[in-house]
mmCIF file of C-alpha atoms and ligand atoms in Angstrom:
data_model
loop_
_atom_site.group_PDB
_atom_site.id
_atom_site.type_symbol
_atom_site.label_atom_id
_atom_site.label_comp_id
_atom_site.label_asym_id
_atom_site.label_seq_id
_atom_site.Cartn_x
_atom_site.Cartn_y
_atom_site.Cartn_z
ATOM 1 C CA MET A 1 280.285 139.322 -17.090
ATOM 2 C CA LYS A 2 276.911 138.062 -15.867
ATOM 3 C CA LYS A 3 278.210 134.510 -16.005
ATOM 4 C CA ILE A 4 281.293 135.411 -13.988
ATOM 5 C CA LEU A 5 279.097 137.091 -11.383
ATOM 6 C CA LYS A 6 276.919 134.011 -11.205
ATOM 7 C CA VAL A 7 279.956 131.750 -10.733
ATOM 8 C CA LEU A 8 281.286 134.082 -8.048
ATOM 9 C CA LYS A 9 277.935 133.998 -6.279
ATOM 10 C CA VAL A 10 277.821 130.197 -6.307
ATOM 11 C CA LEU A 11 281.436 130.077 -5.099
ATOM 12 C CA SER A 12 280.752 132.450 -2.227
ATOM 13 C CA ILE A 13 277.718 130.407 -1.167
ATOM 14 C CA CYS A 14 279.932 127.284 -1.175
ATOM 15 C CA VAL A 15 282.561 129.052 0.937
ATOM 16 C CA LEU A 16 279.947 130.285 3.414
ATOM 17 C CA ALA A 17 278.406 126.829 3.664
ATOM 18 C CA SER A 18 281.757 125.180 4.312
ATOM 19 C CA VAL A 19 282.459 127.578 7.181
ATOM 20 C CA SER A 20 279.804 125.875 9.258
ATOM 21 C CA ILE A 21 280.984 122.725 10.944
ATOM 22 C CA TYR A 22 277.851 120.677 10.391
ATOM 23 C CA GLY A 23 276.532 122.145 7.155
ATOM 24 C CA LYS A 24 273.661 124.599 7.341
ATOM 25 C CA THR A 25 271.550 123.082 10.082
ATOM 26 C CA LEU A 26 272.330 123.173 13.762
ATOM 27 C CA TYR A 27 270.329 120.463 15.548
ATOM 28 C CA VAL A 28 269.447 121.615 19.032
ATOM 29 C CA GLY A 29 268.203 119.319 21.791
ATOM 30 C CA THR A 30 265.871 120.607 24.484
ATOM 31 C CA ASN A 31 263.131 119.508 26.862
ATOM 32 C CA ALA A 32 260.191 121.870 26.508
ATOM 33 C CA GLU A 33 258.890 121.465 30.070
ATOM 34 C CA PHE A 34 260.899 124.201 31.723
ATOM 35 C CA ALA A 35 259.129 127.539 31.415
ATOM 36 C CA PRO A 36 260.188 130.275 30.947
ATOM 37 C CA PHE A 37 263.306 128.746 29.332
ATOM 38 C CA GLU A 38 261.584 126.241 27.028
ATOM 39 C CA TYR A 39 257.921 125.340 26.887
ATOM 40 C CA LEU A 40 255.105 124.637 24.485
ATOM 41 C CA GLU A 41 252.729 127.425 23.539
ATOM 42 C CA ASN A 42 249.994 126.588 21.031
ATOM 43 C CA GLY A 43 251.985 123.558 19.992
ATOM 44 C CA LYS A 44 255.143 125.585 19.347
ATOM 45 C CA ILE A 45 258.314 125.428 21.415
ATOM 46 C CA THR A 46 259.206 128.836 22.734
ATOM 47 C CA GLY A 47 261.047 130.469 25.633
ATOM 48 C CA PHE A 48 264.196 132.317 26.626
ATOM 49 C CA ASP A 49 266.587 129.545 25.577
ATOM 50 C CA MET A 50 264.812 129.085 22.250
ATOM 51 C CA GLU A 51 265.128 132.744 21.297
ATOM 52 C CA LEU A 52 268.705 132.795 22.529
ATOM 53 C CA VAL A 53 269.678 129.849 20.344
ATOM 54 C CA GLU A 54 267.864 131.382 17.348
ATOM 55 C CA GLU A 55 270.031 134.490 17.804
ATOM 56 C CA ILE A 56 273.144 132.328 18.046
ATOM 57 C CA GLY A 57 272.103 130.584 14.834
ATOM 58 C CA LYS A 58 271.800 133.921 13.051
ATOM 59 C CA ILE A 59 275.255 135.014 14.176
ATOM 60 C CA ILE A 60 277.012 131.755 13.285
ATOM 61 C CA ASN A 61 275.030 131.507 10.064
ATOM 62 C CA MET A 62 273.222 128.244 10.706
ATOM 63 C CA ASP A 63 269.553 127.232 10.667
ATOM 64 C CA VAL A 64 268.393 126.109 14.074
ATOM 65 C CA LYS A 65 266.289 122.966 14.267
ATOM 66 C CA ILE A 66 264.846 122.167 17.678
ATOM 67 C CA GLU A 67 264.455 118.536 18.778
ATOM 68 C CA ASN A 68 262.234 118.106 21.841
ATOM 69 C CA MET A 69 262.988 115.109 24.084
ATOM 70 C CA SER A 70 263.101 114.015 27.718
ATOM 71 C CA PHE A 71 265.672 115.797 29.865
ATOM 72 C CA ASP A 72 267.590 112.619 30.676
ATOM 73 C CA GLY A 73 267.759 111.778 26.955
ATOM 74 C CA LEU A 74 269.499 115.044 26.043
ATOM 75 C CA LEU A 75 273.134 114.235 26.766
ATOM 76 C CA PRO A 76 272.896 110.712 25.294
ATOM 77 C CA ALA A 77 271.391 112.281 22.122
ATOM 78 C CA LEU A 78 274.346 114.665 22.005
ATOM 79 C CA GLN A 79 276.872 111.832 22.356
ATOM 80 C CA MET A 80 275.076 109.813 19.684
ATOM 81 C CA LYS A 81 275.186 112.822 17.336
ATOM 82 C CA LYS A 82 271.407 113.038 17.106
ATOM 83 C CA VAL A 83 271.780 116.685 18.087
ATOM 84 C CA ASP A 84 274.746 119.067 17.839
ATOM 85 C CA ILE A 85 274.120 121.094 20.972
ATOM 86 C CA VAL A 86 271.835 121.064 24.000
ATOM 87 C CA ILE A 87 270.167 124.096 25.516
ATOM 88 C CA ALA A 88 267.683 123.255 28.250
ATOM 89 C CA GLY A 89 268.283 125.369 31.335
ATOM 90 C CA MET A 90 271.039 122.860 31.896
ATOM 91 C CA THR A 91 273.369 123.473 34.798
ATOM 92 C CA ALA A 92 277.038 123.126 33.920
ATOM 93 C CA ASN A 93 277.916 120.909 36.873
ATOM 94 C CA GLU A 94 281.112 118.932 37.478
ATOM 95 C CA ASP A 95 279.545 115.544 36.706
ATOM 96 C CA ARG A 96 278.293 116.651 33.298
ATOM 97 C CA LYS A 97 281.555 118.459 32.532
ATOM 98 C CA LYS A 98 283.266 115.064 32.486
ATOM 99 C CA PHE A 99 281.241 114.086 29.415
ATOM 100 C CA VAL A 100 280.418 117.267 27.514
ATOM 101 C CA GLY A 101 281.869 120.668 26.714
ATOM 102 C CA PHE A 102 279.969 123.616 28.158
ATOM 103 C CA SER A 103 279.792 127.129 26.733
ATOM 104 C CA ASP A 104 280.320 130.209 28.862
ATOM 105 C CA PRO A 105 277.424 130.499 31.303
ATOM 106 C CA TYR A 106 274.386 132.442 30.094
ATOM 107 C CA TYR A 107 272.175 132.453 33.199
ATOM 108 C CA THR A 108 272.659 132.171 36.963
ATOM 109 C CA ALA A 109 270.100 130.017 38.731
ATOM 110 C CA LYS A 110 269.397 128.515 42.125
ATOM 111 C CA GLN A 111 267.567 125.506 43.540
ATOM 112 C CA VAL A 112 264.538 126.292 45.714
ATOM 113 C CA LEU A 113 261.693 124.346 47.293
ATOM 114 C CA LEU A 114 258.045 124.470 46.369
ATOM 115 C CA VAL A 115 255.790 123.642 49.310
ATOM 116 C CA LYS A 116 252.117 124.032 50.241
ATOM 117 C CA GLU A 117 251.182 127.473 51.540
ATOM 118 C CA GLY A 118 250.794 126.346 55.191
ATOM 119 C CA SER A 119 254.058 124.331 55.318
ATOM 120 C CA ASN A 120 256.702 125.290 57.879
ATOM 121 C CA ILE A 121 259.632 123.729 55.996
ATOM 122 C CA GLY A 122 262.265 126.442 55.767
ATOM 123 C CA SER A 123 265.607 124.784 54.984
ATOM 124 C CA LEU A 124 267.335 121.688 53.559
ATOM 125 C CA GLU A 125 267.852 120.427 57.156
ATOM 126 C CA GLU A 126 264.112 120.390 57.696
ATOM 127 C CA LEU A 127 263.629 118.019 54.766
ATOM 128 C CA LYS A 128 265.057 115.124 56.776
ATOM 129 C CA GLY A 129 262.417 112.441 57.280
ATOM 130 C CA LYS A 130 260.161 114.083 54.687
ATOM 131 C CA LYS A 131 258.983 112.945 51.282
ATOM 132 C CA VAL A 132 260.548 115.315 48.771
ATOM 133 C CA GLY A 133 259.957 115.296 45.026
ATOM 134 C CA ALA A 134 262.744 115.780 42.508
ATOM 135 C CA VAL A 135 262.825 115.314 38.764
ATOM 136 C CA LEU A 136 265.092 112.410 37.902
ATOM 137 C CA GLY A 137 268.601 113.572 37.027
ATOM 138 C CA PHE A 138 268.010 117.277 37.614
ATOM 139 C CA THR A 139 270.535 119.098 39.767
ATOM 140 C CA GLY A 140 267.887 119.292 42.527
ATOM 141 C CA ASP A 141 267.748 115.484 42.553
ATOM 142 C CA LEU A 142 271.545 115.275 42.810
ATOM 143 C CA MET A 143 271.544 117.793 45.656
ATOM 144 C CA ILE A 144 268.963 116.180 47.948
ATOM 145 C CA SER A 145 270.091 112.642 47.099
ATOM 146 C CA LYS A 146 273.306 113.432 48.991
ATOM 147 C CA ILE A 147 271.301 113.826 52.199
ATOM 148 C CA LYS A 148 270.532 110.259 53.255
ATOM 149 C CA GLU A 149 267.708 111.030 55.672
ATOM 150 C CA ILE A 150 265.506 112.552 52.944
ATOM 151 C CA ASN A 151 262.974 110.279 51.239
ATOM 152 C CA VAL A 152 263.516 111.340 47.652
ATOM 153 C CA GLU A 153 260.598 110.611 45.331
ATOM 154 C CA ARG A 154 261.889 110.792 41.780
ATOM 155 C CA VAL A 155 259.377 111.850 39.145
ATOM 156 C CA SER A 156 259.795 112.030 35.409
ATOM 157 C CA SER A 157 258.350 115.534 35.045
ATOM 158 C CA SER A 158 257.649 118.587 37.188
ATOM 159 C CA VAL A 159 253.923 118.283 36.518
ATOM 160 C CA GLY A 160 253.882 114.978 38.433
ATOM 161 C CA ALA A 161 255.578 116.599 41.417
ATOM 162 C CA ILE A 162 253.128 119.521 41.439
ATOM 163 C CA MET A 163 250.278 116.987 41.585
ATOM 164 C CA GLY A 164 252.092 115.207 44.416
ATOM 165 C CA LEU A 165 252.324 118.456 46.396
ATOM 166 C CA LYS A 166 248.676 119.266 45.837
ATOM 167 C CA ASN A 167 247.393 115.890 46.988
ATOM 168 C CA GLU A 168 249.931 115.783 49.832
ATOM 169 C CA LYS A 169 251.848 112.782 48.621
ATOM 170 C CA LEU A 170 254.907 115.047 48.713
ATOM 171 C CA GLU A 171 255.857 117.603 51.350
ATOM 172 C CA ALA A 172 258.245 119.564 49.157
ATOM 173 C CA PHE A 173 259.551 119.644 45.586
ATOM 174 C CA ILE A 174 263.065 120.830 44.734
ATOM 175 C CA LEU A 175 263.624 122.624 41.430
ATOM 176 C CA ASP A 176 265.166 125.690 39.787
ATOM 177 C CA LEU A 177 263.927 129.115 40.878
ATOM 178 C CA ALA A 178 262.491 130.493 37.607
ATOM 179 C CA PRO A 179 260.270 127.472 36.792
ATOM 180 C CA ALA A 180 259.322 127.287 40.503
ATOM 181 C CA GLU A 181 258.097 130.887 40.311
ATOM 182 C CA ASN A 182 256.107 129.956 37.258
ATOM 183 C CA PHE A 183 254.452 127.003 39.006
ATOM 184 C CA ALA A 184 253.737 129.095 42.121
ATOM 185 C CA LYS A 185 252.095 131.742 39.943
ATOM 186 C CA ASN A 186 249.915 129.245 38.104
ATOM 187 C CA ASN A 187 249.001 126.958 41.011
ATOM 188 C CA LYS A 188 247.202 128.523 43.954
ATOM 189 C CA GLY A 189 248.255 127.402 47.402
ATOM 190 C CA LEU A 190 251.942 126.783 46.663
ATOM 191 C CA LYS A 191 254.852 128.896 47.878
ATOM 192 C CA ILE A 192 258.599 129.085 47.339
ATOM 193 C CA VAL A 193 261.203 128.477 50.032
ATOM 194 C CA SER A 194 264.693 129.846 49.295
ATOM 195 C CA LEU A 195 267.654 127.718 50.291
ATOM 196 C CA ASP A 196 271.032 128.737 51.615
ATOM 197 C CA ILE A 197 273.015 127.026 48.854
ATOM 198 C CA GLU A 198 275.359 127.908 46.004
ATOM 199 C CA ASP A 199 274.169 129.352 42.702
ATOM 200 C CA GLU A 200 274.248 127.285 39.510
ATOM 201 C CA GLU A 201 275.139 128.392 35.989
ATOM 202 C CA TYR A 202 273.216 127.373 32.889
ATOM 203 C CA ALA A 203 275.304 126.751 29.783
ATOM 204 C CA ILE A 204 274.988 125.245 26.320
ATOM 205 C CA ALA A 205 276.410 121.740 25.967
ATOM 206 C CA THR A 206 278.405 120.436 23.003
ATOM 207 C CA ARG A 207 280.361 117.256 22.503
ATOM 208 C CA LYS A 208 283.744 117.497 24.186
ATOM 209 C CA ASP A 209 285.794 117.529 20.981
ATOM 210 C CA GLU A 210 283.774 120.266 19.241
ATOM 211 C CA ILE A 211 286.113 123.077 20.253
ATOM 212 C CA LYS A 212 285.446 125.170 17.127
ATOM 213 C CA LEU A 213 281.689 125.079 17.560
ATOM 214 C CA LEU A 214 282.080 125.952 21.239
ATOM 215 C CA GLU A 215 284.264 128.944 20.363
ATOM 216 C CA LYS A 216 281.684 130.169 17.863
ATOM 217 C CA ILE A 217 278.884 129.801 20.393
ATOM 218 C CA ASN A 218 280.886 131.667 23.013
ATOM 219 C CA SER A 219 281.647 134.566 20.719
ATOM 220 C CA ALA A 220 277.978 134.680 19.622
ATOM 221 C CA LEU A 221 276.912 134.754 23.291
ATOM 222 C CA LYS A 222 279.316 137.623 23.879
ATOM 223 C CA GLU A 223 277.879 139.533 20.938
ATOM 224 C CA ILE A 224 274.311 138.900 22.131
ATOM 225 C CA LYS A 225 275.222 140.283 25.576
ATOM 226 C CA GLN A 226 276.946 143.325 24.087
ATOM 227 C CA ASN A 227 274.342 144.278 21.487
ATOM 228 C CA GLY A 228 271.418 144.458 23.925
ATOM 229 C CA THR A 229 269.614 141.306 22.721
ATOM 230 C CA TYR A 230 270.316 139.502 25.993
ATOM 231 C CA GLU A 231 268.712 142.269 28.075
ATOM 232 C CA LYS A 232 265.724 142.321 25.749
ATOM 233 C CA LEU A 233 265.176 138.581 26.192
ATOM 234 C CA LEU A 234 265.572 138.841 29.955
ATOM 235 C CA SER A 235 262.903 141.496 30.211
ATOM 236 C CA LYS A 236 260.616 139.564 27.857
ATOM 237 C CA TYR A 237 260.725 136.314 29.850
ATOM 238 C CA PHE A 238 261.452 137.329 33.472
HETATM 239 N N1 LIG B 301 268.996 123.140 35.889
HETATM 240 C C1 LIG B 301 268.527 121.829 36.166
HETATM 241 C C2 LIG B 301 269.522 120.806 35.667
HETATM 242 O O1 LIG B 301 270.401 121.128 34.942
HETATM 243 C C3 LIG B 301 267.163 121.565 35.558
HETATM 244 C C4 LIG B 301 267.126 121.702 34.085
HETATM 245 C C5 LIG B 301 265.801 121.393 33.436
HETATM 246 O O2 LIG B 301 264.897 120.890 34.044
HETATM 247 N N2 LIG B 301 265.610 121.698 32.197
HETATM 248 O O3 LIG B 301 269.421 119.661 35.992
#
């Protein structure tokens, strides 16, 4: 009897393991420079997205392994199968949708400007003729790059743009609202300017052909929203 039970146990573990598409580990790409979504705290990557993906892992029965890399390296890493999914406060925009599959949205965001306290810049129009910082490849970069009269200064990380604002090499910096609020809180003398533009939706990216994984992620997201975990994470990080 004991033997049979043992065999059954091993069999059930095998069945469970084969349910997951990639085996037991879900490799997750992120860029931990986007507080409060993903950032380093005492050498550990934490944040809203990180806890969200941990919860997803629990529901779909996979171990989550976070791979930290540059933001512009995330989608190439996904295509090259170095990671299975990407969660990085990434906006599900039309350009990216051509190359990857996006989950249902999990957060609504907006682009804003960070400027020096005394600045009188109040709209996108007023950026014409000005030096404006944007992180290379972020949706903010794509947005202001469409306006020819703006001198876009592309930086590789937000920290560089904050420095640029402080020493007046830049007159404004375009980025997502939540990290902008974080920078404004932690850097005296900077303020946020809201823009009259459309909202953006953050979503988890998968490779285009991974329909099954996408379905699992979507139903896990639904569960997380229904069981109160989502609200808990929102109030923890925002
Ligand atoms: N939401 C922006 C984008 O998708 C910025 C994301 C980020 O910096 N992590 O480009």
